[in-house]
Coordinates of C-alpha atoms and ligand atoms in Angstrom, one line a residue:
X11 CA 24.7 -2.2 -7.3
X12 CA 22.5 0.4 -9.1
X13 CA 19.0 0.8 -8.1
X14 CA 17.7 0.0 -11.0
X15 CA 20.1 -3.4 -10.9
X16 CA 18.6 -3.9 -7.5
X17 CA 15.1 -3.8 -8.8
X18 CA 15.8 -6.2 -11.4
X19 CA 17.9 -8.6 -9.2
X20 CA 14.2 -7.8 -6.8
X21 CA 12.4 -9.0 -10.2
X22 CA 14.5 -12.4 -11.3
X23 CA 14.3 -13.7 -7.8
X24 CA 10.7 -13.3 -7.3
X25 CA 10.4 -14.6 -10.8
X26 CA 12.6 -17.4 -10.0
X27 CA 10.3 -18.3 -6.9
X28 CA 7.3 -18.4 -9.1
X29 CA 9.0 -20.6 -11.8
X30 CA 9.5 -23.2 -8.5
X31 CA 6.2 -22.9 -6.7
X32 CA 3.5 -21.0 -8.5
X33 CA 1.1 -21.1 -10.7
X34 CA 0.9 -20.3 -13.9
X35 CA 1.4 -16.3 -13.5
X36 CA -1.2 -13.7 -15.2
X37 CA -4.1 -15.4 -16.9
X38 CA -4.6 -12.0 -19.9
X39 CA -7.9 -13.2 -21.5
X40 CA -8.0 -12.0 -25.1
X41 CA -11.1 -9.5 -25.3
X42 CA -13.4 -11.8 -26.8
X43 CA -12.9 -14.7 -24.4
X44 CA -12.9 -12.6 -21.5
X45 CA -16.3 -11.0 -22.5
X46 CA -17.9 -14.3 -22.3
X47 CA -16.0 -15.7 -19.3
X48 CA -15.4 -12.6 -16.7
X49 CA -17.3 -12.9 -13.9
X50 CA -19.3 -10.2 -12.7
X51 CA -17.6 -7.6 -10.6
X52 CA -18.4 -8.4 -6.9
X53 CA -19.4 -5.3 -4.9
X54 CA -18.5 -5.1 -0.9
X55 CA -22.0 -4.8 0.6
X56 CA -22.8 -1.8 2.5
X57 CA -22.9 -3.1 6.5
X58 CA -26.5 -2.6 7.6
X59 CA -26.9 -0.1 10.3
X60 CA -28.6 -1.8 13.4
X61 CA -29.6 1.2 15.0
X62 CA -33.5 1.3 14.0
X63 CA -34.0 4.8 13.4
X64 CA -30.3 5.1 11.7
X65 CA -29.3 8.8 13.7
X66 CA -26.5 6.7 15.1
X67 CA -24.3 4.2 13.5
X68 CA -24.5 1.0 15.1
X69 CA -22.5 -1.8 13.5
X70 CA -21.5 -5.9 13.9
X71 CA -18.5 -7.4 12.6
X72 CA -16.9 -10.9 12.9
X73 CA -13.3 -11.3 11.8
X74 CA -13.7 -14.8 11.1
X75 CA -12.0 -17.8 9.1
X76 CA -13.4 -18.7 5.9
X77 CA -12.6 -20.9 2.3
X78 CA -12.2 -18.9 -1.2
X79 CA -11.8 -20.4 -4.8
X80 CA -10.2 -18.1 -6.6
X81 CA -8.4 -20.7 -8.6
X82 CA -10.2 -23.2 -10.5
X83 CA -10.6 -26.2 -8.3
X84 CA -8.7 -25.1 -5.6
X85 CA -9.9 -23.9 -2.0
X86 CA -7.8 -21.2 -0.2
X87 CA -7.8 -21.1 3.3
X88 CA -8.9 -17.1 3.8
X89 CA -10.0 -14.8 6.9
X90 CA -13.0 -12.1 6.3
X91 CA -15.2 -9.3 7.9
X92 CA -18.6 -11.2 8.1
X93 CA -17.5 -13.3 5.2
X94 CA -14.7 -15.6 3.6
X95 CA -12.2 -12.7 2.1
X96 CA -12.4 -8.7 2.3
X97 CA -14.8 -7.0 4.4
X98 CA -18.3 -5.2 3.8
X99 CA -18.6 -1.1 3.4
X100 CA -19.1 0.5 6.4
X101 CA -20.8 4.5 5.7
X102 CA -21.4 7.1 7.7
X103 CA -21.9 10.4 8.0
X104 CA -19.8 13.3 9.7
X105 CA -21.2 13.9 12.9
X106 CA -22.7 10.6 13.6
X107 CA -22.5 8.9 17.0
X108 CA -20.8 5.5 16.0
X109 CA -20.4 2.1 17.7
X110 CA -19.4 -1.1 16.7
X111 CA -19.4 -4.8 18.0
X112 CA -16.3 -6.2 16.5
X113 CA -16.2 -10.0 17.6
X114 CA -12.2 -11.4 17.1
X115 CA -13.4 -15.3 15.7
X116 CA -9.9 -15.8 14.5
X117 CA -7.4 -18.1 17.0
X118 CA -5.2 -15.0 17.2
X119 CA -5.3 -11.9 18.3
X120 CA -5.9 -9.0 15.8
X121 CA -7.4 -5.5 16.2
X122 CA -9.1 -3.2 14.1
X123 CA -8.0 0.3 12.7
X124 CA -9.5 3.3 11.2
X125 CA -6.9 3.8 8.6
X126 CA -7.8 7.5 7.5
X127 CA -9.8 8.1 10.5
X128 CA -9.6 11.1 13.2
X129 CA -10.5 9.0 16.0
X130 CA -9.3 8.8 20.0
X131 CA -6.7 7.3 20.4
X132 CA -8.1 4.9 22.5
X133 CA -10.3 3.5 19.7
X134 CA -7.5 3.7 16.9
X135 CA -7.5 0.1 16.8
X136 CA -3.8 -0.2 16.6
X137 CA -1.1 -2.3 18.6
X138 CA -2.5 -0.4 21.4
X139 CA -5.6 -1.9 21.0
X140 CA -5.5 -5.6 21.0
X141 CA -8.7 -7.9 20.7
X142 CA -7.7 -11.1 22.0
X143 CA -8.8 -14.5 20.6
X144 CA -12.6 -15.4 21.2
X145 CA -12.9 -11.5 22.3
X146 CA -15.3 -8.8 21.4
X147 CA -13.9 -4.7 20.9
X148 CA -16.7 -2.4 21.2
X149 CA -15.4 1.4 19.9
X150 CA -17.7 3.9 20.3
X151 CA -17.3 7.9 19.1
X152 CA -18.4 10.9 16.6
X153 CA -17.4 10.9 13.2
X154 CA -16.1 14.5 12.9
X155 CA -14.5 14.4 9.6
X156 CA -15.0 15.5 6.1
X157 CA -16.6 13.1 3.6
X158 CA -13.9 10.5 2.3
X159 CA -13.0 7.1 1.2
X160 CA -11.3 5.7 4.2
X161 CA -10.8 2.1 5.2
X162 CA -10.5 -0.6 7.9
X163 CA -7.7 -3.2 8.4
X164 CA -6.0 -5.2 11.1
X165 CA -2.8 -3.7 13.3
X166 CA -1.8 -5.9 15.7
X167 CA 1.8 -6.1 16.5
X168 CA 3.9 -8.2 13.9
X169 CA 0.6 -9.4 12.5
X170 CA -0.9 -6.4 10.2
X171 CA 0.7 -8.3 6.8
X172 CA 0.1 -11.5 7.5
X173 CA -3.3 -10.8 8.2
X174 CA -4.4 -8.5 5.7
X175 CA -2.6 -10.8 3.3
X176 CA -5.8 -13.3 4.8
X177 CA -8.1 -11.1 3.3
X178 CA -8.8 -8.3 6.2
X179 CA -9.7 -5.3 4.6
X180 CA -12.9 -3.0 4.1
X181 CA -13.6 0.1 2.8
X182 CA -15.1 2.9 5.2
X183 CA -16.7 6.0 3.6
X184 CA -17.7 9.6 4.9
X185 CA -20.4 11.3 3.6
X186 CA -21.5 15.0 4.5
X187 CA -23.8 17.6 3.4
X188 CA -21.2 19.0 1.1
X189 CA -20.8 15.8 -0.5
X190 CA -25.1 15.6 -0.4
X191 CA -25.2 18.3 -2.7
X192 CA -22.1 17.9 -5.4
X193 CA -23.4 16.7 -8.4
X194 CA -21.2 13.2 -8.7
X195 CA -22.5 9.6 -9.1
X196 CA -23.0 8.6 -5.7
X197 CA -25.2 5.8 -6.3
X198 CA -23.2 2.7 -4.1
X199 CA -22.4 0.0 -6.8
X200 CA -24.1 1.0 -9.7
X201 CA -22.4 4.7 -10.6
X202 CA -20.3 4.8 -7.4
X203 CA -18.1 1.9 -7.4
X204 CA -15.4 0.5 -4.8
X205 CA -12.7 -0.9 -6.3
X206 CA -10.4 -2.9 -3.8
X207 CA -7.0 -3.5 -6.0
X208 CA -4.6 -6.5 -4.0
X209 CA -2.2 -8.8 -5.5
X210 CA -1.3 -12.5 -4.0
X211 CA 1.0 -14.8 -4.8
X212 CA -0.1 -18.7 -4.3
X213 CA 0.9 -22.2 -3.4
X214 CA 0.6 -25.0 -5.6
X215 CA -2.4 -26.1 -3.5
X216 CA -3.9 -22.6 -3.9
X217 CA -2.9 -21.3 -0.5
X218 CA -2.0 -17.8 -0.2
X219 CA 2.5 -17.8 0.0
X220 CA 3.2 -15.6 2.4
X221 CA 6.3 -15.5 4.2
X222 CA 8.3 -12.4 6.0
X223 CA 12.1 -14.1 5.0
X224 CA 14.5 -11.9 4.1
X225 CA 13.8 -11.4 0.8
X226 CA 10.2 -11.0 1.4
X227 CA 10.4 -8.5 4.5
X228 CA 12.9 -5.7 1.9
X229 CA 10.9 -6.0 -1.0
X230 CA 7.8 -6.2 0.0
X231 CA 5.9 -9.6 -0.8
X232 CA 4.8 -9.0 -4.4
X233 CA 2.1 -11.4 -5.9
X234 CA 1.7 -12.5 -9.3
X235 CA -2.1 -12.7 -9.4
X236 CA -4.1 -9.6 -9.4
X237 CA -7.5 -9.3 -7.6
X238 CA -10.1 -6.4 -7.6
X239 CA -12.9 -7.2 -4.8
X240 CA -11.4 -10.4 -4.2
X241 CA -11.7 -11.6 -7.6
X242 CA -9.0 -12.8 -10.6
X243 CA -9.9 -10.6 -13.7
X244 CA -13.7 -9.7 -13.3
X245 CA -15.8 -7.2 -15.6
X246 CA -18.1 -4.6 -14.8
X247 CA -21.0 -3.7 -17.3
X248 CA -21.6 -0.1 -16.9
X249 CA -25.5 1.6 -16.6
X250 CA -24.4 5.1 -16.7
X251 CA -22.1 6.8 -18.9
X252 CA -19.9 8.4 -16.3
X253 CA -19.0 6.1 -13.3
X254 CA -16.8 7.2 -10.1
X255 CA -14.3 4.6 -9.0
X256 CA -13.1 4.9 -5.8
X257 CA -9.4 3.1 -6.1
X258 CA -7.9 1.8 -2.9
X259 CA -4.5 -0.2 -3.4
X260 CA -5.3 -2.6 -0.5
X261 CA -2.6 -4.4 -1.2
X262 CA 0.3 -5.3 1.6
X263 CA 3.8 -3.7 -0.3
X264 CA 3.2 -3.1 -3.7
X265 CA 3.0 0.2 -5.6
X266 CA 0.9 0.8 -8.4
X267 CA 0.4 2.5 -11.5
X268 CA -2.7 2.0 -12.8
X269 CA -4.5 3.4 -15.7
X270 CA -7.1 2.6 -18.7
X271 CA -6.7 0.7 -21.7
X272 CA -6.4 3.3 -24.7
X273 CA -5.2 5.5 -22.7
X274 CA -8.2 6.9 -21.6
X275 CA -8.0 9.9 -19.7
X276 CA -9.7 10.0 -16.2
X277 CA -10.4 12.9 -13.6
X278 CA -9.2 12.3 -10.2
X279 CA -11.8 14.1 -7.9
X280 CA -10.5 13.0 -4.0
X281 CA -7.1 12.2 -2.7
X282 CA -6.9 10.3 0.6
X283 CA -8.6 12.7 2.7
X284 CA -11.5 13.9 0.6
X285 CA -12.3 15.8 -2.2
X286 CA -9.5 18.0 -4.3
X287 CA -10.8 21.8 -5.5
X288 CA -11.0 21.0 -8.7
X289 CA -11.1 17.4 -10.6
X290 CA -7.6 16.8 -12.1
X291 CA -7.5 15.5 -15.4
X292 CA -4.9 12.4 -15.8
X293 CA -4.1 9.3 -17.4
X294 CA -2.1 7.6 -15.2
X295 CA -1.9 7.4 -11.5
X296 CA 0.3 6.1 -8.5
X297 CA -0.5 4.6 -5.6
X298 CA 1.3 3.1 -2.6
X299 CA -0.3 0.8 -0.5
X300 CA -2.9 1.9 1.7
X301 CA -3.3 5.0 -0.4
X302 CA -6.7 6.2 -2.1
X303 CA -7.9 7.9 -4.9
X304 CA -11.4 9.1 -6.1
X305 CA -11.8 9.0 -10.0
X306 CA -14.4 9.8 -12.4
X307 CA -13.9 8.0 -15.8
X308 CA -16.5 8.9 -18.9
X309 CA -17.5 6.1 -21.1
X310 CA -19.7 8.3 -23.3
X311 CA -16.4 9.3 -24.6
X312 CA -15.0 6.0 -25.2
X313 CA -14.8 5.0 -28.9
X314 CA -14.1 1.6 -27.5
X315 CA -16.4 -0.7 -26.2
X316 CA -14.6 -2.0 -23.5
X317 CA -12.0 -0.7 -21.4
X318 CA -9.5 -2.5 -19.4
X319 CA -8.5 -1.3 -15.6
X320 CA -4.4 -1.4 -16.2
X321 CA -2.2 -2.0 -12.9
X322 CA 1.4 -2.6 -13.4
X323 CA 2.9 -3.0 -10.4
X324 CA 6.6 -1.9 -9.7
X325 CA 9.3 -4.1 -9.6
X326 CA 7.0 -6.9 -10.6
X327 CA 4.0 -7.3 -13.5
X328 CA 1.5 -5.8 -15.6
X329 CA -2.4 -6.9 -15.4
X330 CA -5.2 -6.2 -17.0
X331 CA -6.9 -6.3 -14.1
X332 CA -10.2 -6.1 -14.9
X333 CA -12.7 -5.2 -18.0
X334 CA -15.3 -2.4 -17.9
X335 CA -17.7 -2.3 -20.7
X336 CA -19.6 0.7 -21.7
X337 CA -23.6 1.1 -21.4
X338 CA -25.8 -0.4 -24.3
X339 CA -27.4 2.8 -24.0
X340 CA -25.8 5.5 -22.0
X341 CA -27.0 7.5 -20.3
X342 CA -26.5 11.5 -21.5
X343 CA -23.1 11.7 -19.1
X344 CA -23.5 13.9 -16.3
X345 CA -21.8 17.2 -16.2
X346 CA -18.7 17.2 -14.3
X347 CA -18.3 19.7 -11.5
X348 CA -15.6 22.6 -12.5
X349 CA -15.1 22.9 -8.9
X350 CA -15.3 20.5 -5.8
X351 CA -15.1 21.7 -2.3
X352 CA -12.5 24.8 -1.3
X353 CA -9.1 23.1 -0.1
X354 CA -7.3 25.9 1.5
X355 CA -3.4 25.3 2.1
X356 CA -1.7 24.9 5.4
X357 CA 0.6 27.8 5.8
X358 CA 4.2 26.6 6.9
X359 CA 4.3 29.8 9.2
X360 CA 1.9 28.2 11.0
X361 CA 4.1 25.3 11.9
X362 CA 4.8 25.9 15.2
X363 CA 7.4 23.0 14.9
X364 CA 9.7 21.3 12.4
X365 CA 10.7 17.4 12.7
X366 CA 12.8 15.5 10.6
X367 CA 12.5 11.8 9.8
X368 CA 15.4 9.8 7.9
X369 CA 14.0 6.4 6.6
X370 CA 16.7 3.8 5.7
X371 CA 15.9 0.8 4.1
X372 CA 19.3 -0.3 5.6
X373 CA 21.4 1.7 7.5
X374 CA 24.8 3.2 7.0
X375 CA 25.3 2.8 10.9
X376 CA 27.8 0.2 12.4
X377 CA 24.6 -2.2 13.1
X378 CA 23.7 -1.9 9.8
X379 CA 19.9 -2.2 11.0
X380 CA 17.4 -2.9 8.1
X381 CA 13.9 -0.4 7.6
X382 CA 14.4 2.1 10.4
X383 CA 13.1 5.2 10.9
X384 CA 15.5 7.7 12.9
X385 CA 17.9 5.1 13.3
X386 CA 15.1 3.2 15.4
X387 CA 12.9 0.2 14.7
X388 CA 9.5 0.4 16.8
X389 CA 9.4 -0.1 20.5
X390 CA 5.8 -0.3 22.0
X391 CA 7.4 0.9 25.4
X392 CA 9.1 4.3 23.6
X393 CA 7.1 7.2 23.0
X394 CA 8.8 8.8 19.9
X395 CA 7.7 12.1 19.8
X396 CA 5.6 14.3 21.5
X397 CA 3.7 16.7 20.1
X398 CA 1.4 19.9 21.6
X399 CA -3.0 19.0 20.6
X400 CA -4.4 21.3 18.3
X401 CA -1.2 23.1 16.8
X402 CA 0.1 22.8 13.5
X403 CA 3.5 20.6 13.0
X404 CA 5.8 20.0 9.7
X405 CA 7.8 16.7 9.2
X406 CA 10.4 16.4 7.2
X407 CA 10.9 12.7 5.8
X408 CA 13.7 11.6 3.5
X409 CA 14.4 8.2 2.3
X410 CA 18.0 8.1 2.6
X411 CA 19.1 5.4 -0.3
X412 CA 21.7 3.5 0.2
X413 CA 24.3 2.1 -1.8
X414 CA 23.7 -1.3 -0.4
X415 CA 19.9 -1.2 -0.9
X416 CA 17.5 0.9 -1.1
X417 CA 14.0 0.8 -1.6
X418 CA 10.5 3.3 -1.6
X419 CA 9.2 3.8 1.4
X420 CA 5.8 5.2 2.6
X421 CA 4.6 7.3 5.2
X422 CA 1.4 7.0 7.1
X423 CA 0.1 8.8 10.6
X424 CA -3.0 7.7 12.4
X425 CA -5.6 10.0 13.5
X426 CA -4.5 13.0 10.9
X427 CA -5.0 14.1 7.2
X428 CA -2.1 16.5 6.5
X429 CA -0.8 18.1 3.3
X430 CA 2.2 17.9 1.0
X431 CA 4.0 21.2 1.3
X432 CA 6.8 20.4 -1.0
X433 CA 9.1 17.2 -2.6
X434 CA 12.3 17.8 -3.0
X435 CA 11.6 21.2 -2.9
X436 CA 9.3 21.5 -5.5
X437 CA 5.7 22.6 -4.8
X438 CA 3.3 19.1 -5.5
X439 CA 1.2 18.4 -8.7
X440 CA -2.5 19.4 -8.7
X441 CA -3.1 15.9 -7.8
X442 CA -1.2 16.2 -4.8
X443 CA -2.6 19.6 -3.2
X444 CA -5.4 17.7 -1.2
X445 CA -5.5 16.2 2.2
X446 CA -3.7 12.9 2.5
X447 CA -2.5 10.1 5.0
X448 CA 0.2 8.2 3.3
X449 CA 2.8 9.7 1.1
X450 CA 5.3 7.5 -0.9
X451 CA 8.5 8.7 -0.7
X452 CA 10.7 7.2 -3.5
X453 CA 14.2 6.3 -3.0
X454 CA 16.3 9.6 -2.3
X455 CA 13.7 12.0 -2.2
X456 CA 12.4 14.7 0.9
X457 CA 9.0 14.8 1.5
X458 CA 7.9 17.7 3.5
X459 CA 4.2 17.0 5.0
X460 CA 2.2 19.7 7.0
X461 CA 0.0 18.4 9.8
X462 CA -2.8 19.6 11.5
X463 CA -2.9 17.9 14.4
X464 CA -5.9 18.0 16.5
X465 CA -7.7 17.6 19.9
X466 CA -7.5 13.8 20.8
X467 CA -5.5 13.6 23.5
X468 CA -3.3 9.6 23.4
X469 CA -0.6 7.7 21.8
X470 CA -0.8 7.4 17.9
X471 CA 1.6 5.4 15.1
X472 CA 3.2 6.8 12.2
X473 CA 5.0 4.2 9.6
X474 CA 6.0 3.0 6.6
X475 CA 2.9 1.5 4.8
X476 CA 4.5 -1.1 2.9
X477 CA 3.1 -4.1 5.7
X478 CA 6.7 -6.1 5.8
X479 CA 8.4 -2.8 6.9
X480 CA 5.6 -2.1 9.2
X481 CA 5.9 -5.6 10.9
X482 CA 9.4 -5.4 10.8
X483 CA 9.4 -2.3 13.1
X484 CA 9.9 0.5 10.5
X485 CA 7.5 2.0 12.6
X486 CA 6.9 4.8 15.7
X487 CA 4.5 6.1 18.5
X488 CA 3.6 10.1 18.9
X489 CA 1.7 11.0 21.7
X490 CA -0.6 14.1 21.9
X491 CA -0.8 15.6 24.9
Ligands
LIG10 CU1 -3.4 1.6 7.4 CU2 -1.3 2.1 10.8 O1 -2.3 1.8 9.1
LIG11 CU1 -3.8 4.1 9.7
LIG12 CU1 9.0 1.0 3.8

């Protein structure tokens, strides 16, 4: 079978499972209707800082159980960060002392990771770092990163998808005097606004389907309802003529392309990491899941009144996920920076070693294993690879495809943000030269990632992103010593 068959044969069964079990899929409001019926965009609140004079960052969470309607009449059975679904912003700034209180409410164990972060090892928050049922997790260490849009979710071993599927997620944001003085909307939910894109897939009795079967696990468990901050289709009324969207596909498999109604063109101004040297204009972007994206998009432009957020999500469906509608009175838009902060490229001679990583969505061995990395699916008692503190490493990962099946994979370390030297050989798109700490790697390509790593000494994961892989032990452990 082709890949393109495969996708399609992907497609008709998950189609087929919605015609049985689901709900009506997309609900696409015509403009009109939708004016008058979205519901205002919900905006994560920022977590209050408890330290009283706010020099260190001193935060509570509960990871607790909670009740949702997102469909008319029905109540979903949900799990939250001091809530029902999704968790609050956490902020900080680079070179802040920070501590948290994380209180595990759930009846199963779950931890919490810094996806993004550079962070010991020993507060990573992944399988590592277990927070038992009824138990508290108290991390405590100095932000010493550039500012960023990173994020929070759980990692606990065979858990992460099931449990982010729940509703675990957050957003967690570095700011630094650099990003003080650039002249960007930075105003936290007015001009500067998170956008957490999921999709779920639901019972008849409105609880959330999810199941790792076989089906599932390969593809990827792709919904057919799309949510932004928890919510089916909501709108945003703009004050300000340009707004920064800060994109993160929080969702547990899927990768999307998402893009403006109209085509309206957008600048991307941060990749995963932090900020790019130079906004990049665009359309259209990609991203995997767990991957992030700063963007600045100008209404004052806009002939339109309205815009719709566009995600079409492959292998699966196209929503208009959400309306944004333009300022009765804009404001005069702000200029746009020419340049952003200096990204200077890692120089491969400074590599002072080369790995190489084969993912197989099913391999060509005698086993015939499915998602391994190296021939290897995760083993909590193996240390994978070992690798020297503060030098500079390159990793080669391909995504071997198949004949039998093959699908894209992703690639995500803990504690780093490297850079894409090259794909396939050819040098990556403007939109690709920043720091990053997942990379999709599509079916038969090479993806050659430069890594910096640095002084945390401890035992770290690298995986594929997609959370069914991930669970299924398309996953290792590196160790910096
Ligand atoms: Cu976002 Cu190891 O994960
Ligand atoms: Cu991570
Ligand atoms: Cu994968």
């Amino acid at each position: 079978m082709k890949r393109r068959d495969l996708i399609k044969a992907g497609v008709s069964a998950a189609a087929l499972v919605s015609g049985a079990l689901l709900l009506p899929t997309k609900r696409f409001l015509s403009t009109t209707a939708y004016a008058t019926s979205a519901p205002p965009l919900t905006i994560p609140p920022l977590l209050e800082n408890l330290d009283p004079t706010g020099d260190i960052a001193h935060f509570e969470m509960n990871v607790q159980t909670g009740l949702r309607t997102f469909l008319p009449g029905l109540s979903t059975e949900t799990y939250g960060y001091n809530g029902d679904f999704l968790g609050p912003t956490i902020r900080v700034r680079d070179g802040q002392r920070f501590s948290a209180k994380i209180r595990n409410q759930l009846h199963e164990p779950t931890t919490l990771h810094w996806h993004g972060l550079h962070v010991p090892a020993q507060w990573d928050g992944g399988p590592r770092q277990p927070i038992a049922a009824g138990s508290d997790w108290n991390p405590n260490f100095t932000i010493d990163q550039q500012a960023a849009t990173l994020w929070y979710h759980p990692h606990a071993m065979g858990l992460t998808g099931a449990q982010v599927y729940r509703g675990l997620a957050g957003l967690f944001i570095i700011e630094d005097e650099f990003s003080d003085r650039l002249e960007l909307p930075k105003t936290y939910g007015v001009d500067d606004i998170p956008l957490i894109i999921q999709d779920r897939r639901f019972s008849q009795d409105g609880q959330f389907l999810y199941t790792q079967n076989m089906h599932d696990v390969i593809n990827g468990v792709l919904g057919n309802q799309l949510l932004v901050n928890g919510q089916l289709t909501p709108g945003f009324q703009a004050t300000t003529g340009l707004l920064r969207l800060r994109l993160l596909n929080g969702s547990n498999s899927s990768i999307y392309r998402i893009s403006f109604s109209g085509g309206l063109a957008f600048k991307m101004i941060a990749s995963d990491g932090g900020f790019l040297q130079q906004p990049v204009p665009l359309s259209t972007i990609i991203l995997s899941a767990g991957e992030r994206a700063e963007i600045l998009l100008d209404l004052s432009s806009m002939a339109a009144e309205t815009t719709q957020l566009v995600v079409e999500q492959y292998g699966g469906s196209r929503f208009e996920a959400m309306q944004i509608k333009k300022a009765s009175q804009p404001n005069q838009s702000m200029p746009i920076p020419k340049t952003l902060r200096t990204v200077e490229r890692l120089k491969p001679e400074d590599a002072v070693k080369t790995r190489s990583f084969v993912m197989e969505t099913m391999s060509m061995g005698m086993t015939g294993e499915r998602l391994t990395i190296n021939g290897k699916k995760m083993d909590p008692k193996r240390i994978d690879e070992r690798i020297k503190h503060n030098t500079v490493e390159i990793w080669e990962i391909t995504n071997r495809a198949s004949m039998m099946m093959s699908m894209p994979h992703s690639m995500h370390l803990h504690d780093v943000q490297f850079q894409i030297l090259d794909r396939n050989g050819q040098p990556p798109e403007a939109h690709e030269l920043g720091y990053k700490d997942t990379v999709l790697i599509p079916q038969g390509e090479s993806v050659r990632i430069i890594i910096p790593f640095g002084d945390y000494r401890g035992i770290y994961m690298y995986h594929c992103h997609l959370l069914e892989h991930e669970d299924d032990g398309m996953m290792g452990q590196f160790e910096v010593f």
